[in-house]
Coordinates of C-alpha atoms (C1' of nucleotides) in Angstrom, one line a residue:
Chain X
X296 CA -53.6 -119.8 -50.0
X297 CA -50.7 -120.5 -52.2
X298 CA -50.2 -124.7 -52.4
X299 CA -47.0 -126.1 -50.7
X300 CA -44.6 -127.4 -53.0
X301 CA -41.4 -128.3 -51.0
X302 CA -41.5 -131.8 -49.7
X303 CA -38.5 -132.7 -47.1
X304 CA -37.6 -136.6 -46.9
X305 CA -35.8 -138.0 -43.9
X306 CA -34.9 -141.6 -43.6
X307 CA -35.9 -142.5 -39.7
X308 CA -32.6 -143.6 -38.3
X309 CA -31.1 -144.4 -41.5
X310 CA -27.8 -147.1 -40.4
X311 CA -30.0 -148.6 -37.7
X312 CA -32.6 -149.1 -39.6
X313 CA -30.7 -150.6 -42.5
X314 CA -28.5 -152.9 -39.9
X315 CA -32.1 -154.4 -38.7
X316 CA -33.4 -154.9 -42.2
X317 CA -30.2 -156.8 -42.9
X318 CA -30.4 -158.9 -39.4
X319 CA -34.2 -159.3 -38.4
X320 CA -33.2 -160.5 -34.9
X321 CA -31.4 -156.8 -33.9
X322 CA -35.6 -155.7 -34.9
X323 CA -37.1 -153.7 -31.6
X324 CA -33.5 -154.1 -29.7
X325 CA -31.8 -151.4 -28.6
X326 CA -29.0 -150.8 -31.6
X327 CA -26.4 -148.4 -31.9
X328 CA -24.1 -147.9 -34.9
X329 CA -20.7 -146.1 -34.7
X330 CA -18.6 -148.0 -33.1
X331 CA -18.1 -150.9 -30.3
X332 CA -18.7 -150.1 -27.0
X333 CA -15.3 -149.5 -25.5
X334 CA -14.1 -147.7 -28.8
X335 CA -13.2 -143.9 -28.5
X336 CA -15.9 -142.7 -30.6
X337 CA -19.5 -141.2 -30.7
X338 CA -22.6 -142.7 -31.5
X339 CA -23.6 -142.5 -35.0
X340 CA -27.4 -143.7 -35.4
X341 CA -29.2 -145.1 -32.5
X342 CA -32.5 -146.9 -32.9
X343 CA -35.5 -145.6 -31.5
X344 CA -35.3 -148.7 -29.0
X345 CA -32.0 -147.2 -28.1
X346 CA -33.1 -143.5 -27.9
X347 CA -35.6 -144.5 -24.8
X348 CA -32.5 -145.0 -22.7
X349 CA -31.1 -141.6 -23.4
X350 CA -28.7 -142.3 -26.5
X351 CA -28.6 -139.9 -29.3
X352 CA -25.7 -139.3 -31.9
X353 CA -23.0 -137.7 -31.0
X354 CA -23.1 -139.4 -27.8
X355 CA -19.6 -141.1 -26.9
X356 CA -19.9 -144.9 -27.3
X357 CA -18.5 -145.4 -23.6
X358 CA -21.3 -143.3 -22.3
X359 CA -23.8 -144.8 -24.5
X360 CA -22.9 -148.3 -23.0
X361 CA -23.4 -147.3 -19.5
X362 CA -26.8 -145.7 -20.2
X363 CA -27.6 -149.0 -22.3
X364 CA -25.9 -152.0 -21.4
X365 CA -27.4 -154.2 -23.3
X366 CA -27.5 -152.4 -26.6
X367 CA -26.2 -154.3 -29.7
X368 CA -23.7 -152.1 -30.9
X369 CA -22.3 -152.2 -34.8
X370 CA -19.6 -150.7 -36.8
X371 CA -21.2 -148.7 -39.7
X372 CA -21.3 -150.5 -43.3
X373 CA -21.1 -147.2 -45.1
X374 CA -20.6 -149.0 -48.7
X375 CA -23.9 -150.1 -48.1
X376 CA -25.9 -147.3 -46.5
X377 CA -24.6 -145.6 -49.7
X378 CA -25.7 -147.5 -52.1
X379 CA -29.2 -147.7 -50.7
X380 CA -29.2 -144.0 -50.0
X381 CA -28.8 -143.4 -54.1
X382 CA -32.0 -145.9 -54.5
X383 CA -33.6 -143.2 -52.7
X384 CA -32.4 -140.0 -54.5
X385 CA -33.0 -142.3 -58.0
X386 CA -36.5 -142.7 -56.7
X387 CA -36.9 -139.3 -55.8
X388 CA -35.7 -137.9 -59.4
X389 CA -38.4 -139.9 -60.9
X390 CA -41.1 -137.4 -59.3
X391 CA -38.8 -133.8 -59.8
X392 CA -36.2 -132.8 -61.3
X393 CA -35.7 -130.6 -58.5
X394 CA -34.4 -132.5 -55.7
X395 CA -31.7 -131.4 -53.6
X396 CA -29.9 -133.8 -51.0
X397 CA -29.0 -132.4 -47.9
X398 CA -27.2 -135.8 -46.6
X399 CA -27.2 -139.5 -47.2
X400 CA -30.7 -139.6 -45.4
X401 CA -32.0 -136.3 -46.3
X402 CA -33.6 -134.3 -49.1
X403 CA -35.6 -131.7 -50.6
X404 CA -38.1 -132.3 -53.7
X405 CA -39.7 -129.5 -55.2
X406 CA -43.2 -130.9 -56.2
X407 CA -44.3 -127.7 -57.8
X408 CA -43.6 -128.7 -61.4
X409 CA -45.3 -132.2 -60.9
X410 CA -48.6 -131.3 -60.0
X411 CA -49.7 -132.8 -63.2
X412 CA -49.1 -136.0 -61.9
X413 CA -52.0 -135.9 -59.0
X414 CA -54.7 -133.8 -58.4
X415 CA -53.7 -133.0 -54.8
X416 CA -49.8 -131.9 -53.5
X417 CA -50.6 -133.8 -50.5
X418 CA -51.6 -137.0 -52.4
X419 CA -48.2 -136.6 -54.3
X420 CA -46.3 -136.1 -51.4
X421 CA -47.7 -139.4 -49.6
X422 CA -47.2 -141.5 -53.1
X423 CA -43.2 -140.1 -53.1
X424 CA -42.9 -141.1 -49.3
X425 CA -44.6 -144.6 -50.2
X426 CA -42.5 -145.3 -53.2
X427 CA -39.4 -144.1 -51.7
X428 CA -40.2 -146.5 -48.4
X429 CA -40.8 -149.5 -50.9
X430 CA -38.0 -149.4 -52.9
X431 CA -35.4 -148.5 -50.0
X432 CA -37.3 -150.7 -47.4
X433 CA -37.3 -148.3 -44.7
X434 CA -39.7 -146.2 -43.2
X435 CA -39.3 -142.1 -44.2
X436 CA -40.8 -139.4 -42.6
X437 CA -42.0 -136.6 -44.6
X438 CA -42.9 -132.9 -44.3
X439 CA -44.8 -130.3 -46.9
X440 CA -43.9 -126.5 -46.5
X441 CA -43.6 -123.8 -48.8
X442 CA -40.0 -123.2 -48.1
X443 CA -37.2 -125.8 -46.6
X444 CA -38.0 -124.1 -43.3
X445 CA -41.2 -125.3 -43.4
X446 CA -40.7 -128.5 -45.0
X447 CA -38.1 -129.4 -42.8
X448 CA -40.4 -128.3 -39.4
X449 CA -43.5 -130.3 -40.6
X450 CA -41.3 -133.5 -41.1
X451 CA -39.7 -132.9 -37.8
X452 CA -43.4 -133.4 -36.1
X453 CA -44.2 -136.3 -38.6
X454 CA -41.5 -138.1 -36.8
X455 CA -41.3 -141.2 -37.0
X456 CA -43.0 -142.3 -40.3
X457 CA -45.6 -139.6 -41.0
X458 CA -46.4 -137.2 -43.1
X459 CA -47.7 -133.5 -42.0
X460 CA -48.2 -130.1 -43.5
X461 CA -47.4 -127.1 -41.9
X462 CA -50.6 -124.8 -42.7
X463 CA -49.4 -121.8 -41.6
X464 CA -45.6 -121.4 -41.3
X465 CA -45.2 -118.0 -40.2
X466 CA -47.1 -118.4 -36.6
X467 CA -45.5 -122.4 -36.1
X468 CA -42.3 -120.7 -36.2
X469 CA -43.4 -117.5 -34.4
X470 CA -44.3 -119.8 -31.5
X471 CA -41.3 -122.3 -31.4
X472 CA -39.1 -122.3 -29.0
X473 CA -35.2 -121.4 -30.1
X474 CA -33.3 -124.6 -30.2
X475 CA -35.9 -126.2 -32.0
X476 CA -35.1 -124.2 -35.0
X477 CA -32.6 -125.5 -37.2
X478 CA -29.3 -123.1 -37.9
X479 CA -29.8 -122.0 -33.8
X480 CA -27.0 -124.5 -32.3
X481 CA -26.1 -124.1 -28.6
X482 CA -24.0 -121.0 -28.8
X483 CA -26.5 -118.9 -30.5
X484 CA -28.9 -120.5 -27.9
X485 CA -27.2 -119.2 -24.9
X486 CA -26.4 -115.8 -26.5
X487 CA -30.5 -115.1 -27.0
X488 CA -31.3 -116.4 -23.7
X489 CA -29.1 -114.4 -22.1
X490 CA -30.8 -111.3 -23.9
X491 CA -34.2 -112.8 -22.8
X492 CA -35.4 -114.5 -26.4
X493 CA -37.0 -117.5 -26.0
X494 CA -39.5 -117.7 -28.6
X495 CA -39.4 -116.9 -32.3
X496 CA -41.9 -114.4 -31.9
X497 CA -39.5 -112.7 -29.7
X498 CA -36.2 -112.6 -31.7
X499 CA -38.4 -111.1 -34.9
X500 CA -39.7 -108.3 -32.7
X501 CA -36.7 -107.5 -30.8
X502 CA -33.9 -108.2 -33.3
X503 CA -35.2 -108.3 -36.9
X504 CA -31.9 -108.1 -38.3
X505 CA -30.9 -111.7 -36.8
X506 CA -34.1 -113.0 -37.4
X507 CA -33.7 -112.2 -41.2
X508 CA -30.3 -114.0 -41.0
X509 CA -31.6 -117.0 -39.1
X510 CA -34.7 -117.0 -41.4
X511 CA -33.3 -115.8 -45.3
X512 CA -30.2 -117.9 -45.0
X513 CA -30.1 -121.7 -46.9
X514 CA -34.0 -122.4 -45.8
X515 CA -35.5 -118.9 -47.2
X516 CA -37.6 -118.6 -50.9
X517 CA -38.5 -122.2 -51.0
X518 CA -36.5 -124.2 -53.1
X519 CA -35.4 -121.2 -55.7
X520 CA -32.1 -121.1 -54.3
X521 CA -29.0 -123.3 -54.4
X522 CA -31.0 -125.7 -57.6
X523 CA -27.8 -125.8 -59.8
X524 CA -26.2 -129.4 -59.2
X525 CA -24.1 -128.8 -56.0
X526 CA -20.2 -129.0 -56.0
X527 CA -17.7 -130.3 -53.8
X528 CA -16.0 -127.3 -52.2
X529 CA -14.1 -129.6 -50.3
X530 CA -12.8 -132.7 -49.5
X531 CA -11.4 -133.9 -46.1
X532 CA -10.3 -136.8 -44.3
X533 CA -9.0 -137.2 -40.9
X534 CA -8.3 -140.2 -38.3
X535 CA -8.6 -140.6 -34.7
X536 CA -6.5 -142.7 -32.9
X537 CA -6.7 -145.5 -30.8
X538 CA -4.4 -144.2 -28.6
X539 CA -2.3 -140.5 -28.8
X540 CA 0.6 -140.6 -30.8
X541 CA 3.7 -138.5 -29.8
X542 CA 6.2 -139.8 -32.4
X543 CA 6.5 -137.5 -35.4
X544 CA 7.7 -140.5 -37.9
X545 CA 4.3 -142.2 -37.2
X546 CA 2.6 -139.2 -37.6
X547 CA 3.9 -138.3 -41.0
X548 CA 2.7 -141.6 -41.9
X549 CA -0.8 -140.9 -40.8
X550 CA -0.9 -137.7 -42.7
X551 CA 0.7 -139.6 -45.9
X552 CA -2.3 -142.1 -46.0
X553 CA -4.9 -139.0 -46.0
X554 CA -3.2 -137.5 -48.6
X555 CA -2.7 -140.6 -50.3
X556 CA -6.8 -140.9 -50.3
X557 CA -7.4 -137.3 -51.2
X558 CA -5.1 -137.5 -54.5
X559 CA -6.9 -140.6 -55.6
X560 CA -10.4 -139.2 -54.6
X561 CA -9.7 -135.5 -56.4
X562 CA -8.5 -137.5 -59.5
X563 CA -12.0 -139.9 -59.5
X564 CA -13.2 -136.8 -59.6
X565 CA -11.3 -135.0 -62.4
X566 CA -10.6 -132.2 -59.6
X567 CA -7.7 -130.1 -58.7
X568 CA -7.1 -128.6 -55.3
X569 CA -5.9 -125.3 -54.7
X570 CA -5.4 -125.3 -51.1
X571 CA -4.4 -128.1 -48.8
X572 CA -5.3 -127.7 -44.7
X573 CA -3.7 -129.7 -41.7
X574 CA -5.7 -130.4 -38.7
X575 CA -3.7 -131.1 -35.4
X576 CA -6.0 -132.0 -32.1
X577 CA -3.9 -132.4 -29.2
X578 CA -4.5 -134.8 -26.1
X579 CA -6.2 -132.0 -24.4
X580 CA -8.7 -131.8 -27.2
X581 CA -7.0 -128.3 -28.4
X582 CA -7.4 -128.0 -31.9
X583 CA -5.6 -126.4 -34.6
X584 CA -5.4 -125.8 -38.2
X585 CA -3.1 -124.6 -41.1
X586 CA -3.7 -124.1 -44.5
X587 CA -1.6 -122.9 -47.7
X588 CA -2.0 -122.3 -50.9
X589 CA -0.9 -124.8 -53.3
X590 CA 1.6 -123.5 -55.8
X591 CA -0.7 -124.4 -58.5
X592 CA -3.5 -126.4 -58.8
X593 CA -2.6 -130.3 -58.5
X594 CA -4.2 -133.2 -57.9
X595 CA -0.8 -135.1 -57.2
X596 CA 0.5 -136.4 -53.7
X597 CA 3.5 -135.6 -53.9
X598 CA 2.3 -131.8 -54.1
X599 CA 0.0 -132.4 -51.4
X600 CA 2.6 -134.0 -48.9
X601 CA 5.1 -131.1 -50.1
X602 CA 2.9 -128.9 -48.9
X603 CA 1.7 -130.0 -46.0
X604 CA 4.5 -131.5 -43.8
X605 CA 5.3 -128.2 -43.2
X606 CA 2.0 -127.5 -41.9
X607 CA 2.1 -130.3 -39.7
X608 CA 5.4 -129.3 -38.3
X609 CA 4.3 -126.2 -37.3
X610 CA 1.0 -127.3 -35.7
X611 CA 3.3 -129.8 -33.8
X612 CA 5.2 -127.1 -32.5
X613 CA 2.4 -124.8 -30.5
X614 CA 1.8 -127.5 -28.1
X615 CA 4.3 -130.2 -26.2
X616 CA 1.3 -132.8 -26.0
X617 CA 0.8 -135.9 -28.2
X618 CA -1.6 -136.0 -30.9
X619 CA -5.5 -137.9 -30.8
X620 CA -5.9 -136.8 -34.2
X621 CA -4.7 -135.6 -37.6
X622 CA -6.7 -134.6 -40.3
X623 CA -6.4 -133.2 -43.9
X624 CA -8.4 -131.3 -46.3
X625 CA -8.1 -129.8 -50.0
X626 CA -10.6 -127.0 -51.4
X627 CA -10.4 -124.2 -53.6
X628 CA -11.5 -126.7 -56.1
X629 CA -11.7 -126.6 -59.8
X630 CA -12.7 -129.2 -62.7
X631 CA -10.0 -130.4 -64.8
X632 CA -11.4 -128.6 -67.9
X633 CA -11.2 -125.0 -66.2
X634 CA -7.3 -125.8 -65.6
X635 CA -5.0 -124.2 -68.3
X636 CA -3.1 -126.9 -69.3
X637 CA 0.3 -125.1 -68.4
X638 CA 2.1 -127.9 -67.2
X639 CA 2.1 -131.6 -67.6
X640 CA 4.0 -133.2 -64.7
X641 CA 5.6 -136.0 -64.6
X642 CA 4.7 -137.3 -61.3
X643 CA 0.8 -136.2 -61.9
X644 CA 0.8 -138.7 -64.5
X645 CA 2.4 -141.1 -62.0
X646 CA -0.3 -140.2 -59.9
X647 CA -3.0 -141.0 -62.7
X648 CA -1.3 -144.2 -63.2
X649 CA -1.5 -145.4 -59.4
X650 CA -4.9 -143.9 -59.3
X651 CA -5.9 -146.4 -61.8
X652 CA -4.0 -149.6 -60.1
X653 CA -5.8 -148.9 -56.4
X654 CA -9.5 -148.3 -58.8
X655 CA -8.6 -151.5 -60.2
X656 CA -7.3 -153.6 -57.2
X657 CA -8.6 -151.4 -54.3
X658 CA -7.2 -148.8 -52.3
X659 CA -4.5 -150.2 -50.3
X660 CA -3.0 -152.7 -53.5
X661 CA -0.4 -149.8 -53.9
X662 CA 1.0 -147.8 -51.0
X663 CA 3.4 -144.7 -50.6
X664 CA 6.4 -146.0 -48.9
X665 CA 5.8 -143.2 -46.0
X666 CA 2.5 -145.1 -44.7
X667 CA 3.1 -148.2 -45.2
X668 CA 4.8 -147.7 -41.5
X669 CA 1.4 -148.0 -40.4
X670 CA 0.5 -151.5 -41.9
X671 CA 2.5 -152.6 -39.3
X672 CA 0.8 -151.5 -36.7
X673 CA -2.5 -151.5 -37.9
X674 CA -3.0 -154.1 -40.7
X675 CA -5.4 -153.0 -43.2
X676 CA -8.7 -154.6 -44.6
X677 CA -7.5 -155.9 -48.2
X678 CA -10.0 -155.9 -51.1
X679 CA -9.8 -158.0 -53.4
X680 CA -6.4 -158.9 -55.3
X681 CA -3.2 -157.9 -53.4
X682 CA -0.2 -156.1 -55.2
X683 CA 2.5 -155.1 -53.0
X684 CA 4.8 -152.8 -54.2
X685 CA 7.9 -154.7 -53.7
X686 CA 6.2 -157.1 -57.2
X687 CA 5.8 -154.3 -59.4
X688 CA 9.9 -153.5 -59.0
X689 CA 10.7 -157.2 -60.5
Chain N
dT278 C1' -17.3 -142.1 -19.0
dC279 C1' -15.3 -137.9 -22.7
dT280 C1' -16.1 -135.9 -27.1
dG281 C1' -16.1 -139.2 -34.6
dG282 C1' -16.2 -138.3 -39.5
dG283 C1' -17.9 -135.8 -43.5
dG284 C1' -19.0 -131.3 -44.7
dT285 C1' -20.8 -125.7 -45.2
dC286 C1' -20.7 -120.8 -44.7
dC287 C1' -19.1 -116.9 -42.4
dT288 C1' -16.3 -113.5 -39.8
dA289 C1' -12.0 -110.9 -38.9
dG290 C1' -7.3 -109.5 -39.2
dG291 C1' -3.1 -108.7 -41.8
dA292 C1' -0.8 -108.2 -46.6
dC293 C1' -0.9 -105.8 -50.5
dC294 C1' -2.4 -102.5 -53.9
dC295 C1' -4.1 -98.3 -55.9
Chain M
dT23 C1' 5.2 -86.3 -42.9
dC24 C1' 1.8 -89.2 -39.5
dT25 C1' -1.0 -90.1 -43.4
dG26 C1' -6.9 -92.4 -46.5
dG27 C1' -10.0 -95.2 -48.2
dG28 C1' -11.8 -98.9 -51.0
dG29 C1' -10.7 -103.3 -52.8
dT30 C1' -9.2 -108.1 -52.9
dC31 C1' -6.8 -112.1 -51.1
dC32 C1' -4.8 -114.9 -47.6
dT33 C1' -5.5 -118.2 -43.7
dA34 C1' -7.1 -118.8 -38.7
dG35 C1' -11.0 -120.4 -35.9
dG36 C1' -15.8 -120.9 -35.3
dA37 C1' -20.9 -122.1 -35.4
dC38 C1' -23.4 -125.7 -37.6
dC39 C1' -25.3 -129.9 -39.9
dC40 C1' -26.3 -134.4 -40.3

DNA sequence: TCTGGGGTCCTAGGACCC
DNA sequence: TCTGGGGTCCTAGGACCC
């Protein structure tokens, strides 16, 4: 039998584990990262101690507080997590050039070409795991398989902190109940249940096409697919308000703020957007989006704003309710080098200059006037030096 | 007790063109 | 005169993942 070479690694309860590592008094206590107990929001990560009370990620914070009143609640410190995530991936890349990141705390790594490092792939996997744990200071679960799916399932079984090897993937998957299969969510599960399908083998026998759809997707074929450096396809930002908002001027300010952030990100990554999308969620949780192609690829806040404002207006016309969320997204991204230099617009240069100041003095050192309204309502945390727009005009 | 934020990928219908 | 078939682009929405 062919030797498995795909290793899946997953940092256990990542955000909570970082907080525990930094504050040992939290160890063993139920810890919930994502927001404070009374806030409008959901659990991002729950420590294993908190999970014992039935708290899990995605649960409303207020529900979690009811289930586990003595839990410690923390807002996330995402810059910190992102730095440790960087160490994690740097460590993996020393063992193989074929590393695929799934998220900040999850990766696939193909050890097929790295066998010279160790006589046994199992030992090599254990070494990768141990090394990553040493460098991050966190517990990491690992699973070895022939395909991504096999590796992921093995890792799932190894949690927390173990290393598993799935000997017969096909047999294991055939025996699995559908809700355990990645890619089968609540909707698909519900439909399949209605069709009398409970396990993998029934799905394979009765609905071979669907079976292939589930398994020939992102997890099939080991690591052959998808290995070119992943490129960003979209960026988005959204805000759920502490209280629902009806006032249109204030909603415009929020939109302006989100677009400002997207413009900075586009510039920083050297990308132009081809399309902009606005999202509105009303107080009854009904959610709508509107997208529009930009007249030409751009990274300019001003162009994004011109295209996005009519979209927001049209969304607001759909319901006579206040909003609980507004969001903005850019996609159709293209690298700057792939764009014809057919225009050199003044406000694109201005965006670049503004982004330069933000880069140096912090995002909120310069704000467009439209989003300044927000500062009176929600004072902004400032990083470093404060540079007010007004002081530049002198 | 409500229900975040950041993504990816897929489908379906209409417009438009040949 | 009551009509086709394919291709492609566009937008809206949904399922799913961490």
